[in-house]
CSV table of C-alpha atoms in Angstrom, one decimal:
chain,number,residue,atom,x,y,z
J,1,GLY,CA,77.3,109.7,94.5
J,2,GLU,CA,79.5,112.1,92.6
J,3,THR,CA,82.5,111.7,94.9
J,4,VAL,CA,82.6,108.0,94.5
J,5,LEU,CA,82.3,108.3,90.7
J,6,ALA,CA,85.1,110.9,90.6
J,7,GLN,CA,87.3,108.6,92.7
J,8,LEU,CA,86.6,105.6,90.4
J,9,ALA,CA,87.3,107.7,87.3
J,10,GLY,CA,90.8,108.5,88.7
J,11,ALA,CA,91.6,105.1,90.0
J,12,ASP,CA,94.7,103.2,88.9
J,13,LEU,CA,93.3,99.9,90.3
J,14,VAL,CA,89.9,99.0,91.7
J,15,VAL,CA,89.7,96.1,94.3
J,16,VAL,CA,86.3,94.7,95.1
J,17,THR,CA,86.2,93.7,98.8
J,18,ARG,CA,83.6,92.1,101.0
J,19,ALA,CA,82.3,90.1,98.0
J,20,ASP,CA,81.6,87.3,100.5
J,21,LEU,CA,78.6,89.4,101.6
J,22,LEU,CA,77.0,89.0,98.1
J,23,ASP,CA,76.1,86.0,96.0
J,24,ASP,CA,78.3,85.4,92.9
J,25,THR,CA,75.7,86.8,90.5
J,26,VAL,CA,75.5,90.2,92.2
J,27,THR,CA,79.3,90.3,92.6
J,28,SER,CA,79.7,89.6,88.9
J,29,GLU,CA,77.2,92.4,88.1
J,30,VAL,CA,79.1,94.8,90.3
J,31,GLU,CA,82.4,93.9,88.6
J,32,ARG,CA,80.9,94.3,85.1
J,33,TRP,CA,79.5,97.7,86.1
J,34,LEU,CA,82.8,98.8,87.4
J,35,ALA,CA,84.6,97.6,84.3
J,36,ASP,CA,82.3,99.7,82.2
J,37,MET,CA,82.9,102.8,84.5
J,38,VAL,CA,86.7,102.8,84.8
J,39,ALA,CA,89.7,102.1,82.6
J,40,ALA,CA,91.6,100.6,85.6
J,41,PRO,CA,91.7,96.9,86.2
J,42,VAL,CA,89.0,95.6,88.5
J,43,LEU,CA,90.2,92.8,90.8
J,44,ARG,CA,88.3,90.8,93.4
J,45,ALA,CA,89.9,90.5,96.9
J,46,PRO,CA,92.0,88.9,98.1
J,47,VAL,CA,94.6,90.6,96.0
J,48,PRO,CA,98.3,89.7,96.5
J,49,THR,CA,100.0,92.4,98.7
J,50,ALA,CA,102.7,92.8,96.1
J,51,VAL,CA,100.0,94.1,93.7
J,52,LEU,CA,99.0,96.8,96.2
J,53,PHE,CA,102.3,97.7,97.9
J,54,GLY,CA,105.0,96.9,95.3
J,55,PRO,CA,107.3,94.1,94.4
J,56,ASP,CA,109.6,92.1,96.5
J,57,PRO,CA,113.3,92.9,96.2
J,58,ILE,CA,114.9,91.6,93.0
J,59,GLY,CA,117.5,88.8,92.8
J,60,ASP,CA,121.0,88.7,91.4
J,61,ASP,CA,120.2,87.7,87.8
J,62,THR,CA,119.5,90.2,85.0
J,63,LEU,CA,116.2,88.4,84.4
J,64,ALA,CA,114.8,86.6,87.4
J,65,VAL,CA,111.8,84.8,88.8
J,66,PRO,CA,111.8,84.8,92.6
J,67,GLU,CA,112.3,81.5,94.5
J,68,ASP,CA,108.6,81.3,95.3
J,69,HIS,CA,107.9,81.1,91.5
J,70,ALA,CA,105.2,78.4,92.3
J,71,SER,CA,103.0,81.1,93.9
J,72,THR,CA,99.4,80.9,92.8
J,73,SER,CA,98.5,84.5,93.9
J,74,HIS,CA,100.7,86.3,91.4
J,75,ILE,CA,103.6,86.1,89.0
J,76,SER,CA,106.7,88.3,89.7
J,77,MET,CA,109.7,88.8,87.4
J,78,SER,CA,112.6,91.2,87.4
J,79,ARG,CA,115.3,92.5,85.1
J,80,ARG,CA,118.6,94.2,85.9
J,81,PHE,CA,120.4,96.6,83.6
J,82,ASP,CA,124.2,97.1,83.4
J,83,ALA,CA,123.9,100.1,81.1
J,84,PRO,CA,121.4,103.0,80.6
J,85,VAL,CA,118.2,102.1,78.7
J,86,SER,CA,117.1,104.2,75.7
J,87,ARG,CA,114.4,106.7,76.1
J,88,GLY,CA,112.7,105.2,73.0
J,89,SER,CA,112.6,101.7,74.5
J,90,ILE,CA,110.8,103.1,77.5
J,91,ASP,CA,108.0,104.5,75.3
J,92,VAL,CA,107.7,101.2,73.4
J,93,TRP,CA,107.7,99.3,76.8
J,94,ALA,CA,105.0,101.5,78.2
J,95,ASP,CA,102.7,100.9,75.2
J,96,ALA,CA,103.3,97.1,75.0
J,97,ARG,CA,102.4,96.0,78.5
J,98,PRO,CA,100.8,92.6,78.6
J,99,GLY,CA,97.2,92.7,79.9
J,100,GLY,CA,97.9,90.6,83.0
J,101,VAL,CA,100.7,92.9,84.3
J,102,VAL,CA,99.0,95.0,87.1
J,103,ARG,CA,102.1,96.5,88.7
J,104,ALA,CA,105.7,97.3,87.7
J,105,LYS,CA,108.3,99.5,89.3
J,106,GLY,CA,111.9,100.2,88.6
J,107,ILE,CA,114.8,102.6,88.9
J,108,VAL,CA,116.9,102.9,85.8
J,109,ARG,CA,119.5,105.1,84.1
J,110,VAL,CA,118.3,106.5,80.8
J,111,ASP,CA,120.7,107.2,77.9
J,112,ASP,CA,119.6,110.8,77.5
J,113,ARG,CA,120.1,111.5,81.3
J,114,PRO,CA,122.6,108.9,82.5
J,115,ASP,CA,123.6,110.9,85.6
J,116,GLU,CA,120.0,111.0,86.9
J,117,ARG,CA,117.8,108.4,88.5
J,118,THR,CA,114.6,107.7,86.5
J,119,VAL,CA,111.7,105.9,88.2
J,120,LEU,CA,109.3,103.8,86.1
J,121,GLN,CA,106.0,102.8,87.6
J,122,VAL,CA,102.9,100.9,86.3
J,123,CYS,CA,99.8,100.6,88.5
J,124,GLY,CA,96.7,99.5,86.8
J,125,ALA,CA,96.1,101.6,83.7
J,126,THR,CA,98.6,104.3,84.7
J,127,THR,CA,102.3,104.4,83.6
J,128,THR,CA,104.6,107.1,84.9
J,129,VAL,CA,108.2,107.9,84.1
J,130,ALA,CA,109.8,110.5,86.3
J,131,VAL,CA,113.3,111.8,87.1
J,132,ASP,CA,114.0,111.4,90.8
J,133,GLY,CA,117.3,113.1,91.5
J,134,PRO,CA,120.9,112.3,90.7
J,135,TRP,CA,122.1,108.7,90.0
J,136,ASP,CA,123.4,107.3,93.3
J,137,GLY,CA,125.3,104.3,91.8
J,138,GLY,CA,122.6,101.9,92.9
J,139,GLU,CA,121.2,99.0,90.9
J,140,SER,CA,119.2,99.7,87.8
J,141,ALA,CA,116.3,97.3,87.6
J,142,VAL,CA,112.6,96.8,87.0
J,143,VAL,CA,110.2,94.3,88.7
J,144,ALA,CA,106.8,93.3,87.2
J,145,ILE,CA,103.9,91.7,89.0
J,146,ALA,CA,101.1,90.0,87.0
J,147,LEU,CA,98.0,88.1,87.7
J,148,PRO,CA,98.0,84.3,87.7
J,149,GLY,CA,97.6,82.9,84.2
J,150,THR,CA,99.6,85.7,82.5
J,151,SER,CA,102.1,84.3,80.1
J,152,ARG,CA,105.6,84.3,81.6
J,153,ALA,CA,107.0,84.5,78.0
J,154,ALA,CA,105.0,87.6,77.4
J,155,ILE,CA,106.4,89.2,80.6
J,156,VAL,CA,109.9,88.3,79.7
J,157,LYS,CA,109.4,89.7,76.2
J,158,TRP,CA,108.0,92.9,77.7
J,159,LEU,CA,110.9,93.3,80.1
J,160,LYS,CA,113.3,92.8,77.3
J,161,LEU,CA,111.8,95.7,75.4
J,162,LEU,CA,113.8,98.0,77.8
J,163,ARG,CA,117.2,98.1,76.2
């Protein structure tokens, strides 16, 4: 009813579960209906846990692909920053996200507030940028998670928009 429609309207990500109980035709119809109802990506379970709960820890390189880069369930890439990123580059980055990127999260220093910790989050159709307290001297980095088939070059280009 109304409650379900309201929840769908506010969703960042919709995951269709128990599709094994329906035939493929009905499942596809449900997915099309959901795609017409919500702006959020509609995914069929199983969904990689990294998409739901966040990325794995990042590596040591400024732009890295985790060792399990042969994963068929998702693509994960990260980027570290040695200096604050510009506020303008965050706006460009948020608007240019490749379609296959379903989640990204990072903690960065921003040039107009270098003494504060800024959290960047992407989940489905929602992007948030929020100050989260004073900078604690930790690592400045962003990790992106994308669906299989997403161009790695597009993800690298997107992460490099943050400068």
